[in-house]
Amino acid sequence: MAAARVLLLLSGRPESVSFAQSVCGLLGAGPELGPWPTHCGLQRGQLLLSARPFPGASARLPLQRPPFCPFAALNQQPSPAGTELPTNRGVDLGVAIILQSSDQTVLLTRRTRTLRVSPNLWVPPGGHVELDEELLDGGLRELWEESGLQLPQGQFSWVPLGLWESAYPPRLSWGLPRYHHIVLYLLVVSQESQQQLQARIQPNPSEVSAFMWLGPEVAAAIAATEDGTETSRHLSQNLPPSVLAVELEHDGGARPLALPVSTLLRTTPTTTEGEERVSTGTKFALRLWLQHLNGVTPRLCTSGAHVDPGPAKEERNVDPLPPNQGSGKPSA
């Protein structure tokens, strides 16, 4: 097995997680929807997670999974014969950048239809963290590779927002999962405006087919669409019918696109793959961004068997890690 990227502190020492195991479940997640408070060691190319405080933990973040998480379902029922999941793989580590402009909009990109994982989904820039790569550097590298944006040193701050247990395919009705990640969402706040950042964007057409900037109002509506639940939250009646995006053309050009807001409010379908929508993990990240923007403490579930809510002073999105200044440009 390759070097473990996600480790859990379960019995006093770090342990790797096998591909088929639910990280949320191992950390004591119950039947509630979460999120669950998780203490994190943000190390080079690696995450160390625990339900309880431990020496060296640098942040306490909300950890979430979708209600239809296939690993949670598989952990509760035996797999059909001949459909066993890999035993020689661990859980991979990903990072995604919620890039906020100085005028409080965030960047989302639409993945191309030809990608074999999560095609046609709206997500923030992100991807795999390389071995021995700092988590922020990995996120900035992915931002550069996908959008062409390099943030000048000293002109942005950052803070970790939360963790997402991701599977693809995302539902058992789509087939057994082939990918298993813990995604760390990082909020990167630029000193540049949306207009200044937009002028420098050069999307990678092999990965990105469109991009847009979301303000808090539309982001709140997207975040309120609950994937996997029977009820939806109250949506604002003042939403615009569409938002302005930029779509890449086959000849290398770009054109403005009036994207219906209804497209962004779609939930994960039971069987259809490739439908344009915002990913479930992105909705979670947008909720965390809005809470951070409004100075609201995220509501964490603490009823799991192994969860220790910790001292009251830790009931924040991040503790005790303050916003940090950028450490430099990402490398190719």
PDB file of N, CA and C in Angstrom, residues 231-299:
ATOM      1  N   THR A 231     -36.744  17.211   2.591  1.00  0.00           N
ATOM      2  CA  THR A 231     -37.229  18.581   2.705  1.00  0.00           C
ATOM      3  C   THR A 231     -36.143  19.545   2.278  1.00  0.00           C
ATOM      4  N   SER A 232     -36.553  20.710   1.833  1.00  0.00           N
ATOM      5  CA  SER A 232     -35.597  21.752   1.458  1.00  0.00           C
ATOM      6  C   SER A 232     -35.792  22.963   2.351  1.00  0.00           C
ATOM      7  N   ARG A 233     -34.730  23.702   2.527  1.00  0.00           N
ATOM      8  CA  ARG A 233     -34.809  24.894   3.349  1.00  0.00           C
ATOM      9  C   ARG A 233     -35.517  26.003   2.589  1.00  0.00           C
ATOM     10  N   HIS A 234     -35.934  27.018   3.340  1.00  0.00           N
ATOM     11  CA  HIS A 234     -36.617  28.156   2.727  1.00  0.00           C
ATOM     12  C   HIS A 234     -35.655  28.907   1.816  1.00  0.00           C
ATOM     13  N   LEU A 235     -36.063  29.167   0.594  1.00  0.00           N
ATOM     14  CA  LEU A 235     -35.243  29.880  -0.356  1.00  0.00           C
ATOM     15  C   LEU A 235     -35.751  31.291  -0.529  1.00  0.00           C
ATOM     16  N   SER A 236     -34.825  32.218  -0.734  1.00  0.00           N
ATOM     17  CA  SER A 236     -35.183  33.613  -0.920  1.00  0.00           C
ATOM     18  C   SER A 236     -36.025  33.779  -2.173  1.00  0.00           C
ATOM     19  N   GLN A 237     -37.043  34.648  -2.072  1.00  0.00           N
ATOM     20  CA  GLN A 237     -37.894  34.932  -3.232  1.00  0.00           C
ATOM     21  C   GLN A 237     -37.252  35.980  -4.148  1.00  0.00           C
ATOM     22  N   ASN A 238     -36.126  36.533  -3.736  1.00  0.00           N
ATOM     23  CA  ASN A 238     -35.493  37.605  -4.498  1.00  0.00           C
ATOM     24  C   ASN A 238     -34.320  37.115  -5.344  1.00  0.00           C
ATOM     25  N   LEU A 239     -34.225  35.817  -5.530  1.00  0.00           N
ATOM     26  CA  LEU A 239     -33.118  35.288  -6.323  1.00  0.00           C
ATOM     27  C   LEU A 239     -33.264  35.699  -7.787  1.00  0.00           C
ATOM     28  N   PRO A 240     -32.161  36.025  -8.446  1.00  0.00           N
ATOM     29  CA  PRO A 240     -32.236  36.313  -9.879  1.00  0.00           C
ATOM     30  C   PRO A 240     -32.519  35.028 -10.647  1.00  0.00           C
ATOM     31  N   PRO A 241     -33.110  35.120 -11.831  1.00  0.00           N
ATOM     32  CA  PRO A 241     -33.380  33.902 -12.616  1.00  0.00           C
ATOM     33  C   PRO A 241     -32.115  33.248 -13.135  1.00  0.00           C
ATOM     34  N   SER A 242     -31.040  34.016 -13.253  1.00  0.00           N
ATOM     35  CA  SER A 242     -29.782  33.462 -13.768  1.00  0.00           C
ATOM     36  C   SER A 242     -28.608  34.216 -13.165  1.00  0.00           C
ATOM     37  N   VAL A 243     -27.439  33.601 -13.277  1.00  0.00           N
ATOM     38  CA  VAL A 243     -26.197  34.258 -12.873  1.00  0.00           C
ATOM     39  C   VAL A 243     -25.263  34.263 -14.071  1.00  0.00           C
ATOM     40  N   LEU A 244     -24.392  35.243 -14.110  1.00  0.00           N
ATOM     41  CA  LEU A 244     -23.477  35.375 -15.239  1.00  0.00           C
ATOM     42  C   LEU A 244     -22.264  34.482 -15.033  1.00  0.00           C
ATOM     43  N   ALA A 245     -21.995  33.635 -16.018  1.00  0.00           N
ATOM     44  CA  ALA A 245     -20.814  32.782 -16.016  1.00  0.00           C
ATOM     45  C   ALA A 245     -20.048  33.033 -17.312  1.00  0.00           C
ATOM     46  N   VAL A 246     -18.877  32.459 -17.409  1.00  0.00           N
ATOM     47  CA  VAL A 246     -18.079  32.515 -18.638  1.00  0.00           C
ATOM     48  C   VAL A 246     -17.849  31.076 -19.090  1.00  0.00           C
ATOM     49  N   GLU A 247     -18.244  30.770 -20.330  1.00  0.00           N
ATOM     50  CA  GLU A 247     -18.122  29.419 -20.871  1.00  0.00           C
ATOM     51  C   GLU A 247     -17.022  29.380 -21.925  1.00  0.00           C
ATOM     52  N   LEU A 248     -16.171  28.360 -21.842  1.00  0.00           N
ATOM     53  CA  LEU A 248     -15.101  28.212 -22.827  1.00  0.00           C
ATOM     54  C   LEU A 248     -15.649  27.585 -24.093  1.00  0.00           C
ATOM     55  N   GLU A 249     -15.163  28.045 -25.237  1.00  0.00           N
ATOM     56  CA  GLU A 249     -15.588  27.514 -26.527  1.00  0.00           C
ATOM     57  C   GLU A 249     -14.524  26.589 -27.092  1.00  0.00           C
ATOM     58  N   HIS A 250     -14.925  25.759 -28.043  1.00  0.00           N
ATOM     59  CA  HIS A 250     -14.016  24.753 -28.597  1.00  0.00           C
ATOM     60  C   HIS A 250     -12.836  25.375 -29.335  1.00  0.00           C
ATOM     61  N   ASP A 251     -13.009  26.596 -29.859  1.00  0.00           N
ATOM     62  CA  ASP A 251     -11.926  27.236 -30.604  1.00  0.00           C
ATOM     63  C   ASP A 251     -10.952  27.970 -29.694  1.00  0.00           C
ATOM     64  N   GLY A 252     -11.121  27.828 -28.381  1.00  0.00           N
ATOM     65  CA  GLY A 252     -10.225  28.476 -27.439  1.00  0.00           C
ATOM     66  C   GLY A 252     -10.722  29.801 -26.914  1.00  0.00           C
ATOM     67  N   GLY A 253     -11.828  30.284 -27.462  1.00  0.00           N
ATOM     68  CA  GLY A 253     -12.392  31.537 -26.993  1.00  0.00           C
ATOM     69  C   GLY A 253     -13.289  31.330 -25.783  1.00  0.00           C
ATOM     70  N   ALA A 254     -13.974  32.383 -25.407  1.00  0.00           N
ATOM     71  CA  ALA A 254     -14.890  32.331 -24.275  1.00  0.00           C
ATOM     72  C   ALA A 254     -16.085  33.232 -24.571  1.00  0.00           C
ATOM     73  N   ARG A 255     -17.211  32.878 -23.990  1.00  0.00           N
ATOM     74  CA  ARG A 255     -18.415  33.680 -24.197  1.00  0.00           C
ATOM     75  C   ARG A 255     -19.177  33.787 -22.887  1.00  0.00           C
ATOM     76  N   PRO A 256     -19.924  34.877 -22.698  1.00  0.00           N
ATOM     77  CA  PRO A 256     -20.754  34.988 -21.498  1.00  0.00           C
ATOM     78  C   PRO A 256     -21.898  33.987 -21.529  1.00  0.00           C
ATOM     79  N   LEU A 257     -22.266  33.493 -20.373  1.00  0.00           N
ATOM     80  CA  LEU A 257     -23.320  32.492 -20.262  1.00  0.00           C
ATOM     81  C   LEU A 257     -24.273  32.909 -19.147  1.00  0.00           C
ATOM     82  N   ALA A 258     -25.546  33.011 -19.470  1.00  0.00           N
ATOM     83  CA  ALA A 258     -26.568  33.258 -18.453  1.00  0.00           C
ATOM     84  C   ALA A 258     -27.001  31.898 -17.910  1.00  0.00           C
ATOM     85  N   LEU A 259     -26.461  31.528 -16.785  1.00  0.00           N
ATOM     86  CA  LEU A 259     -26.696  30.201 -16.218  1.00  0.00           C
ATOM     87  C   LEU A 259     -27.925  30.242 -15.312  1.00  0.00           C
ATOM     88  N   PRO A 260     -28.964  29.449 -15.601  1.00  0.00           N
ATOM     89  CA  PRO A 260     -30.156  29.468 -14.749  1.00  0.00           C
ATOM     90  C   PRO A 260     -29.815  29.085 -13.308  1.00  0.00           C
ATOM     91  N   VAL A 261     -30.330  29.848 -12.378  1.00  0.00           N
ATOM     92  CA  VAL A 261     -30.102  29.529 -10.972  1.00  0.00           C
ATOM     93  C   VAL A 261     -30.682  28.155 -10.647  1.00  0.00           C
ATOM     94  N   SER A 262     -31.759  27.773 -11.332  1.00  0.00           N
ATOM     95  CA  SER A 262     -32.370  26.466 -11.087  1.00  0.00           C
ATOM     96  C   SER A 262     -31.388  25.327 -11.340  1.00  0.00           C
ATOM     97  N   THR A 263     -30.449  25.521 -12.265  1.00  0.00           N
ATOM     98  CA  THR A 263     -29.420  24.509 -12.514  1.00  0.00           C
ATOM     99  C   THR A 263     -28.534  24.333 -11.290  1.00  0.00           C
ATOM    100  N   LEU A 264     -28.219  25.441 -10.632  1.00  0.00           N
ATOM    101  CA  LEU A 264     -27.334  25.394  -9.470  1.00  0.00           C
ATOM    102  C   LEU A 264     -28.035  24.847  -8.232  1.00  0.00           C
ATOM    103  N   LEU A 265     -29.367  24.817  -8.250  1.00  0.00           N
ATOM    104  CA  LEU A 265     -30.129  24.333  -7.100  1.00  0.00           C
ATOM    105  C   LEU A 265     -30.477  22.848  -7.208  1.00  0.00           C
ATOM    106  N   ARG A 266     -30.029  22.182  -8.266  1.00  0.00           N
ATOM    107  CA  ARG A 266     -30.311  20.753  -8.416  1.00  0.00           C
ATOM    108  C   ARG A 266     -29.621  19.945  -7.320  1.00  0.00           C
ATOM    109  N   THR A 267     -30.243  18.831  -6.960  1.00  0.00           N
ATOM    110  CA  THR A 267     -29.639  17.921  -5.991  1.00  0.00           C
ATOM    111  C   THR A 267     -29.090  16.693  -6.722  1.00  0.00           C
ATOM    112  N   THR A 268     -28.339  15.879  -5.993  1.00  0.00           N
ATOM    113  CA  THR A 268     -27.710  14.707  -6.600  1.00  0.00           C
ATOM    114  C   THR A 268     -28.765  13.704  -7.047  1.00  0.00           C
ATOM    115  N   PRO A 269     -28.830  13.380  -8.331  1.00  0.00           N
ATOM    116  CA  PRO A 269     -29.852  12.436  -8.810  1.00  0.00           C
ATOM    117  C   PRO A 269     -29.573  11.018  -8.343  1.00  0.00           C
ATOM    118  N   THR A 270     -30.615  10.191  -8.329  1.00  0.00           N
ATOM    119  CA  THR A 270     -30.472   8.816  -7.859  1.00  0.00           C
ATOM    120  C   THR A 270     -29.687   7.953  -8.833  1.00  0.00           C
ATOM    121  N   THR A 271     -29.887   8.185 -10.120  1.00  0.00           N
ATOM    122  CA  THR A 271     -29.254   7.298 -11.103  1.00  0.00           C
ATOM    123  C   THR A 271     -28.488   8.025 -12.196  1.00  0.00           C
ATOM    124  N   THR A 272     -28.823   9.287 -12.484  1.00  0.00           N
ATOM    125  CA  THR A 272     -28.244   9.961 -13.638  1.00  0.00           C
ATOM    126  C   THR A 272     -26.865  10.514 -13.330  1.00  0.00           C
ATOM    127  N   GLU A 273     -25.908  10.214 -14.176  1.00  0.00           N
ATOM    128  CA  GLU A 273     -24.560  10.746 -14.026  1.00  0.00           C
ATOM    129  C   GLU A 273     -24.316  11.791 -15.095  1.00  0.00           C
ATOM    130  N   GLY A 274     -23.606  12.857 -14.750  1.00  0.00           N
ATOM    131  CA  GLY A 274     -23.251  13.871 -15.726  1.00  0.00           C
ATOM    132  C   GLY A 274     -24.185  15.055 -15.781  1.00  0.00           C
ATOM    133  N   GLU A 275     -25.238  15.088 -14.948  1.00  0.00           N
ATOM    134  CA  GLU A 275     -26.138  16.231 -14.934  1.00  0.00           C
ATOM    135  C   GLU A 275     -25.442  17.434 -14.305  1.00  0.00           C
ATOM    136  N   GLU A 276     -25.572  18.570 -14.942  1.00  0.00           N
ATOM    137  CA  GLU A 276     -24.936  19.779 -14.432  1.00  0.00           C
ATOM    138  C   GLU A 276     -25.576  20.211 -13.119  1.00  0.00           C
ATOM    139  N   ARG A 277     -24.745  20.414 -12.106  1.00  0.00           N
ATOM    140  CA  ARG A 277     -25.215  20.806 -10.781  1.00  0.00           C
ATOM    141  C   ARG A 277     -24.011  21.208  -9.954  1.00  0.00           C
ATOM    142  N   VAL A 278     -24.269  21.676  -8.752  1.00  0.00           N
ATOM    143  CA  VAL A 278     -23.197  21.968  -7.796  1.00  0.00           C
ATOM    144  C   VAL A 278     -22.983  20.727  -6.944  1.00  0.00           C
ATOM    145  N   SER A 279     -21.741  20.334  -6.732  1.00  0.00           N
ATOM    146  CA  SER A 279     -21.472  19.122  -5.971  1.00  0.00           C
ATOM    147  C   SER A 279     -21.926  19.286  -4.522  1.00  0.00           C
ATOM    148  N   THR A 280     -22.238  18.151  -3.880  1.00  0.00           N
ATOM    149  CA  THR A 280     -22.707  18.170  -2.497  1.00  0.00           C
ATOM    150  C   THR A 280     -21.644  18.727  -1.563  1.00  0.00           C
ATOM    151  N   GLY A 281     -20.388  18.349  -1.778  1.00  0.00           N
ATOM    152  CA  GLY A 281     -19.314  18.872  -0.954  1.00  0.00           C
ATOM    153  C   GLY A 281     -19.156  20.375  -1.098  1.00  0.00           C
ATOM    154  N   THR A 282     -19.371  20.884  -2.310  1.00  0.00           N
ATOM    155  CA  THR A 282     -19.282  22.330  -2.532  1.00  0.00           C
ATOM    156  C   THR A 282     -20.375  23.062  -1.765  1.00  0.00           C
ATOM    157  N   LYS A 283     -21.569  22.488  -1.691  1.00  0.00           N
ATOM    158  CA  LYS A 283     -22.644  23.109  -0.902  1.00  0.00           C
ATOM    159  C   LYS A 283     -22.244  23.215   0.566  1.00  0.00           C
ATOM    160  N   PHE A 284     -21.622  22.159   1.075  1.00  0.00           N
ATOM    161  CA  PHE A 284     -21.116  22.169   2.447  1.00  0.00           C
ATOM    162  C   PHE A 284     -20.088  23.283   2.619  1.00  0.00           C
ATOM    163  N   ALA A 285     -19.156  23.402   1.670  1.00  0.00           N
ATOM    164  CA  ALA A 285     -18.122  24.427   1.756  1.00  0.00           C
ATOM    165  C   ALA A 285     -18.716  25.830   1.681  1.00  0.00           C
ATOM    166  N   LEU A 286     -19.735  26.014   0.840  1.00  0.00           N
ATOM    167  CA  LEU A 286     -20.375  27.325   0.746  1.00  0.00           C
ATOM    168  C   LEU A 286     -21.066  27.697   2.061  1.00  0.00           C
ATOM    169  N   ARG A 287     -21.667  26.712   2.731  1.00  0.00           N
ATOM    170  CA  ARG A 287     -22.273  26.993   4.041  1.00  0.00           C
ATOM    171  C   ARG A 287     -21.209  27.451   5.026  1.00  0.00           C
ATOM    172  N   LEU A 288     -20.058  26.788   5.022  1.00  0.00           N
ATOM    173  CA  LEU A 288     -18.980  27.174   5.925  1.00  0.00           C
ATOM    174  C   LEU A 288     -18.444  28.558   5.576  1.00  0.00           C
ATOM    175  N   TRP A 289     -18.347  28.852   4.285  1.00  0.00           N
ATOM    176  CA  TRP A 289     -17.873  30.180   3.873  1.00  0.00           C
ATOM    177  C   TRP A 289     -18.820  31.266   4.372  1.00  0.00           C
ATOM    178  N   LEU A 290     -20.113  31.052   4.218  1.00  0.00           N
ATOM    179  CA  LEU A 290     -21.093  32.043   4.654  1.00  0.00           C
ATOM    180  C   LEU A 290     -21.054  32.229   6.173  1.00  0.00           C
ATOM    181  N   GLN A 291     -20.876  31.136   6.910  1.00  0.00           N
ATOM    182  CA  GLN A 291     -20.755  31.243   8.358  1.00  0.00           C
ATOM    183  C   GLN A 291     -19.516  32.048   8.745  1.00  0.00           C
ATOM    184  N   HIS A 292     -18.417  31.787   8.047  1.00  0.00           N
ATOM    185  CA  HIS A 292     -17.184  32.525   8.307  1.00  0.00           C
ATOM    186  C   HIS A 292     -17.374  34.004   7.975  1.00  0.00           C
ATOM    187  N   LEU A 293     -18.046  34.276   6.867  1.00  0.00           N
ATOM    188  CA  LEU A 293     -18.275  35.648   6.420  1.00  0.00           C
ATOM    189  C   LEU A 293     -19.113  36.414   7.435  1.00  0.00           C
ATOM    190  N   ASN A 294     -20.069  35.718   8.040  1.00  0.00           N
ATOM    191  CA  ASN A 294     -20.984  36.358   8.992  1.00  0.00           C
ATOM    192  C   ASN A 294     -20.549  36.207  10.440  1.00  0.00           C
ATOM    193  N   GLY A 295     -19.397  35.574  10.663  1.00  0.00           N
ATOM    194  CA  GLY A 295     -18.902  35.400  12.015  1.00  0.00           C
ATOM    195  C   GLY A 295     -19.741  34.455  12.854  1.00  0.00           C
ATOM    196  N   VAL A 296     -20.384  33.462  12.188  1.00  0.00           N
ATOM    197  CA  VAL A 296     -21.269  32.518  12.874  1.00  0.00           C
ATOM    198  C   VAL A 296     -20.505  31.228  13.143  1.00  0.00           C
ATOM    199  N   THR A 297     -20.649  30.695  14.357  1.00  0.00           N
ATOM    200  CA  THR A 297     -20.038  29.418  14.696  1.00  0.00           C
ATOM    201  C   THR A 297     -20.839  28.288  14.071  1.00  0.00           C
ATOM    202  N   PRO A 298     -20.215  27.373  13.307  1.00  0.00           N
ATOM    203  CA  PRO A 298     -20.956  26.251  12.736  1.00  0.00           C
ATOM    204  C   PRO A 298     -21.509  25.351  13.823  1.00  0.00           C
ATOM    205  N   ARG A 299     -22.710  24.863  13.621  1.00  0.00           N
ATOM    206  CA  ARG A 299     -23.338  23.972  14.582  1.00  0.00           C
ATOM    207  C   ARG A 299     -22.821  22.556  14.358  1.00  0.00           C
TER     208      ARG A 299
END
